[in-house]
Amino acid sequence: MSKIVVIGGTGLIGSKVVAKLTAHGHEAIAASPNTGVNSITGEGLAEALTGADVVVDVSNSPSFEKDAVLAFFTTSTQNLLAAEKAAGVGHHVALTIVGTDRPQSIDYFHAKAAQEKLIAESGVPYSFVHATQFFEFIGSIASTVAAGAEVRLPGALIQPIAADDVATAVARTAVGEPLDGGIEIAGPEVFTMDDFIRRGLAFRGDDRVVVQDPDAQYFGAHIEERTLLPVDGVQIFATTLEEWLPANPPR
């Protein structure tokens, strides 16, 4: 059994990863500012990583603003990699996004691509888990583009996934051999973005009108039809939106 430190281990994905690893007999450590481990300042990192076999990074930036999100992922990742080398950690697993390797103008994606580059060039054995958008962000996606009673979204295609399935993929990757590359994971269904949000809001009784608008942006950028879709070889998880919605009321 392994000691696995989960950076961001008290968050949406991290808490699920810790629970899954613990259930399979591993020593899974939830590392976050809430538990005295801060990957930005370096506080508590050396102590948390002592004796660790694997570090899983599922942390997320508190801001999506261009400079702030880039600074978060580069600073955090550099601190983690330095601490991992000092501790002799043999595997770095990073949760990232489908689409970071494609032309687009999303600031958050550019920051994640910078994070991936640092990891790939670090010399630490690594694995990337590239996930599609989570079902859990239906509400936040709608809120970012809502204008009064209307929600305007592009008709780009999306293949969303449940957070629990993401955590399963991350946990499996953490206990496997380093890939020195990555996998892509997605849910079983493809929607246009507006239809995905429309279905989610309708189920929850949200009466805002969702409109498909080719000029609408996704997190501040225009995207192409297939930017957010996985490619051949993607690992498909089974949870459908219809199954997920009744089990997950708004948080």
Coordinates of C-alpha atoms in Angstrom, one line a residue:
M1 CA 0.0 0.0 0.0
S2 CA 1.2 3.5 -0.8
K3 CA 1.3 6.9 0.9
I4 CA -0.5 9.3 -1.5
V5 CA -0.7 13.0 -0.8
V6 CA -3.7 14.7 -2.4
I7 CA -3.1 18.4 -3.0
G8 CA -6.5 20.0 -2.9
G9 CA -7.7 17.0 -0.9
T10 CA -10.6 18.7 0.8
G11 CA -12.2 20.0 -2.4
L12 CA -14.9 18.5 -4.7
I13 CA -12.6 16.0 -6.4
G14 CA -9.9 15.7 -3.8
S15 CA -12.2 14.6 -1.0
K16 CA -13.6 11.9 -3.3
V17 CA -10.1 10.8 -4.3
V18 CA -9.0 10.5 -0.7
A19 CA -12.1 8.5 0.2
K20 CA -11.6 6.1 -2.7
L21 CA -7.9 5.5 -2.0
T22 CA -8.5 5.1 1.7
A23 CA -11.2 2.5 1.0
H24 CA -8.6 0.5 -0.9
G25 CA -6.1 0.5 2.0
H26 CA -3.8 3.3 0.9
E27 CA -2.6 6.0 3.3
A28 CA -4.3 9.0 1.6
I29 CA -3.4 12.4 3.0
A30 CA -5.8 15.4 2.3
A31 CA -3.4 18.3 1.9
S32 CA -4.8 21.8 1.6
P33 CA -4.6 25.1 3.4
N34 CA -7.4 23.8 5.6
T35 CA -5.1 21.0 6.8
G36 CA -2.0 23.2 7.1
V37 CA -0.5 22.5 3.6
N38 CA -0.2 25.4 1.2
S39 CA 1.3 24.7 -2.2
I40 CA 1.5 28.5 -3.0
T41 CA 3.5 29.5 0.1
G42 CA 5.1 26.1 0.6
E43 CA 3.8 25.9 4.2
G44 CA 3.7 22.3 5.4
L45 CA 4.8 20.8 2.1
A46 CA 8.0 19.2 3.2
E47 CA 6.3 17.6 6.2
A48 CA 3.3 16.3 4.2
L49 CA 5.5 14.7 1.5
T50 CA 7.9 12.9 3.8
G51 CA 7.7 9.2 2.9
A52 CA 5.1 9.9 0.1
D53 CA 5.1 7.6 -2.9
V54 CA 2.7 9.6 -5.0
V55 CA 1.5 13.2 -5.1
V56 CA -1.9 13.9 -6.7
D57 CA -2.7 17.5 -7.6
V58 CA -6.3 18.3 -7.9
S59 CA -6.0 21.9 -6.6
N60 CA -7.7 24.8 -8.3
S61 CA -7.1 28.5 -8.6
P62 CA -9.5 30.7 -6.6
S63 CA -9.4 33.2 -9.6
F64 CA -9.8 32.6 -13.3
E65 CA -8.4 36.0 -14.2
K66 CA -5.6 35.6 -16.7
D67 CA -2.6 36.6 -14.6
A68 CA -3.9 35.2 -11.4
V69 CA -4.7 31.8 -12.7
L70 CA -1.4 31.5 -14.5
A71 CA 0.5 32.6 -11.3
F72 CA -1.5 30.1 -9.2
F73 CA -0.7 27.0 -11.4
T74 CA 2.9 27.8 -12.1
T75 CA 3.8 28.8 -8.5
S76 CA 2.0 25.9 -7.0
T77 CA 3.4 23.4 -9.4
Q78 CA 7.0 24.6 -9.1
N79 CA 6.7 24.3 -5.3
L80 CA 5.2 20.9 -5.5
L81 CA 7.9 19.5 -7.9
A82 CA 10.7 20.9 -5.8
A83 CA 9.3 19.3 -2.7
E84 CA 8.7 16.0 -4.5
K85 CA 12.3 15.9 -5.7
A86 CA 13.6 16.6 -2.2
A87 CA 11.3 13.8 -0.8
G88 CA 12.0 11.3 -3.5
V89 CA 8.4 11.1 -4.7
G90 CA 8.1 8.7 -7.6
H91 CA 4.8 9.7 -9.3
H92 CA 3.1 13.1 -9.8
V93 CA -0.5 12.9 -11.0
A94 CA -2.2 16.1 -12.2
L95 CA -5.9 16.5 -13.0
T96 CA -6.2 18.8 -16.0
I97 CA -8.6 19.5 -18.9
V98 CA -9.5 18.1 -22.3
G99 CA -8.5 20.7 -24.8
T100 CA -5.4 22.2 -23.3
D101 CA -3.4 21.0 -26.3
R102 CA -5.7 22.7 -28.9
P103 CA -5.8 26.2 -30.3
Q104 CA -8.1 28.3 -28.2
S105 CA -8.1 31.5 -26.3
I106 CA -9.3 30.5 -22.8
D107 CA -7.0 31.9 -20.2
Y108 CA -7.7 29.1 -17.7
F109 CA -6.7 26.5 -20.4
H110 CA -3.5 28.3 -21.1
A111 CA -2.6 28.3 -17.4
K112 CA -3.3 24.5 -17.2
A113 CA -1.1 24.0 -20.3
A114 CA 1.7 25.9 -18.6
Q115 CA 1.3 23.6 -15.6
E116 CA 1.5 20.5 -17.8
K117 CA 4.7 21.8 -19.4
L118 CA 6.4 22.3 -16.1
I119 CA 5.5 18.8 -15.0
A120 CA 6.5 17.1 -18.2
E121 CA 9.9 18.8 -18.2
S122 CA 10.6 18.3 -14.4
G123 CA 12.1 14.9 -14.5
V124 CA 9.5 13.6 -12.0
P125 CA 7.6 10.6 -13.4
Y126 CA 4.1 11.8 -14.1
S127 CA 0.6 11.1 -15.4
F128 CA -2.1 13.6 -16.6
V129 CA -5.8 12.9 -16.3
H130 CA -7.5 15.2 -18.9
A131 CA -11.2 15.5 -18.0
T132 CA -14.1 17.1 -19.7
Q133 CA -16.4 19.6 -17.9
F134 CA -18.1 18.3 -14.8
F135 CA -21.8 18.0 -14.3
E136 CA -21.3 19.8 -11.0
F137 CA -20.6 23.1 -12.8
I138 CA -24.0 23.5 -14.5
G139 CA -24.9 26.3 -12.1
S140 CA -21.6 28.1 -12.3
I141 CA -21.5 28.0 -16.1
A142 CA -25.0 29.5 -16.2
S143 CA -24.1 32.2 -13.7
T144 CA -21.0 33.3 -15.7
V145 CA -23.1 34.2 -18.8
A146 CA -26.5 35.0 -17.3
A147 CA -28.0 38.4 -18.1
G148 CA -31.2 38.8 -16.2
A149 CA -33.6 36.0 -17.2
E150 CA -31.5 34.9 -20.1
V151 CA -28.5 32.5 -20.3
R152 CA -26.7 32.8 -23.6
L153 CA -24.3 30.0 -24.6
P154 CA -22.5 28.9 -27.7
G155 CA -23.6 25.7 -29.5
A156 CA -20.1 24.1 -29.1
L157 CA -20.2 20.4 -28.3
I158 CA -19.5 19.1 -24.7
Q159 CA -19.2 15.6 -23.2
P160 CA -19.6 16.2 -19.5
I161 CA -18.7 13.8 -16.7
A162 CA -19.7 13.3 -13.1
A163 CA -17.1 14.4 -10.4
D164 CA -17.3 10.9 -8.8
D165 CA -16.2 9.3 -12.1
V166 CA -13.4 11.8 -12.3
A167 CA -12.2 10.9 -8.9
T168 CA -12.3 7.2 -9.8
A169 CA -10.1 7.9 -12.8
V170 CA -7.6 10.0 -10.7
A171 CA -7.4 7.4 -8.0
R172 CA -6.8 4.5 -10.4
T173 CA -4.1 6.6 -12.1
A174 CA -2.4 7.3 -8.8
V175 CA -2.0 3.6 -7.9
G176 CA -0.7 2.7 -11.4
E177 CA 2.6 3.2 -13.0
P178 CA 3.5 6.7 -14.2
L179 CA 2.4 7.2 -17.8
D180 CA 4.8 10.0 -18.6
G181 CA 1.8 11.2 -20.7
G182 CA -1.9 11.3 -20.1
I183 CA -5.4 9.9 -20.5
E184 CA -8.6 11.6 -21.5
I185 CA -11.9 10.8 -19.6
A186 CA -15.5 11.8 -20.4
G187 CA -19.1 11.0 -19.8
P188 CA -21.2 8.9 -22.1
E189 CA -23.2 11.7 -23.8
V190 CA -22.5 14.6 -26.1
F191 CA -24.6 17.7 -25.9
T192 CA -24.4 21.2 -27.3
M193 CA -23.4 23.5 -24.5
D194 CA -26.7 25.3 -24.4
D195 CA -28.7 22.0 -24.3
F196 CA -26.6 20.7 -21.4
I197 CA -27.2 23.8 -19.3
R198 CA -30.9 24.0 -20.4
R199 CA -31.5 20.4 -19.2
G200 CA -29.8 21.0 -15.9
L201 CA -31.6 24.2 -15.1
A202 CA -35.0 22.9 -16.2
F203 CA -34.7 19.8 -13.9
R204 CA -33.9 22.1 -11.0
G205 CA -36.9 24.4 -11.7
D206 CA -34.7 27.3 -12.8
D207 CA -36.9 29.3 -15.2
R208 CA -34.1 31.3 -16.9
V209 CA -34.2 30.9 -20.7
V210 CA -31.2 29.3 -22.2
V211 CA -30.4 30.7 -25.7
Q212 CA -27.9 29.3 -28.2
D213 CA -25.9 32.2 -29.4
P214 CA -22.9 31.8 -31.8
D215 CA -21.4 35.0 -30.5
A216 CA -21.6 33.9 -26.8
Q217 CA -18.4 33.1 -25.0
Y218 CA -17.2 30.3 -22.7
F219 CA -15.3 31.6 -19.7
G220 CA -14.4 34.8 -21.6
A221 CA -13.5 33.3 -25.0
H222 CA -15.0 32.1 -28.2
I223 CA -14.5 28.4 -28.8
E224 CA -14.8 26.1 -31.8
E225 CA -17.4 23.4 -32.1
R226 CA -15.1 20.5 -31.0
T227 CA -12.6 22.3 -28.7
L228 CA -14.0 20.6 -25.6
L229 CA -14.5 17.1 -26.9
P230 CA -12.1 14.2 -26.2
V231 CA -10.3 12.4 -29.0
D232 CA -10.1 8.7 -30.0
G233 CA -8.9 6.5 -27.1
V234 CA -10.9 8.4 -24.5
Q235 CA -12.0 6.4 -21.4
I236 CA -15.8 6.7 -21.2
F237 CA -17.5 6.6 -17.8
A238 CA -21.1 5.5 -17.4
T239 CA -22.9 8.1 -15.4
T240 CA -25.5 10.0 -17.5
L241 CA -26.9 13.4 -16.9
E242 CA -30.4 11.9 -16.3
E243 CA -28.9 9.6 -13.6
W244 CA -26.8 12.4 -12.0
L245 CA -29.4 15.2 -11.7
P246 CA -31.8 13.6 -9.2
A247 CA -28.9 12.5 -7.0
N248 CA -27.3 15.9 -6.9
P249 CA -29.5 18.8 -5.9
P250 CA -27.9 22.3 -6.1
R251 CA -25.1 22.8 -3.5

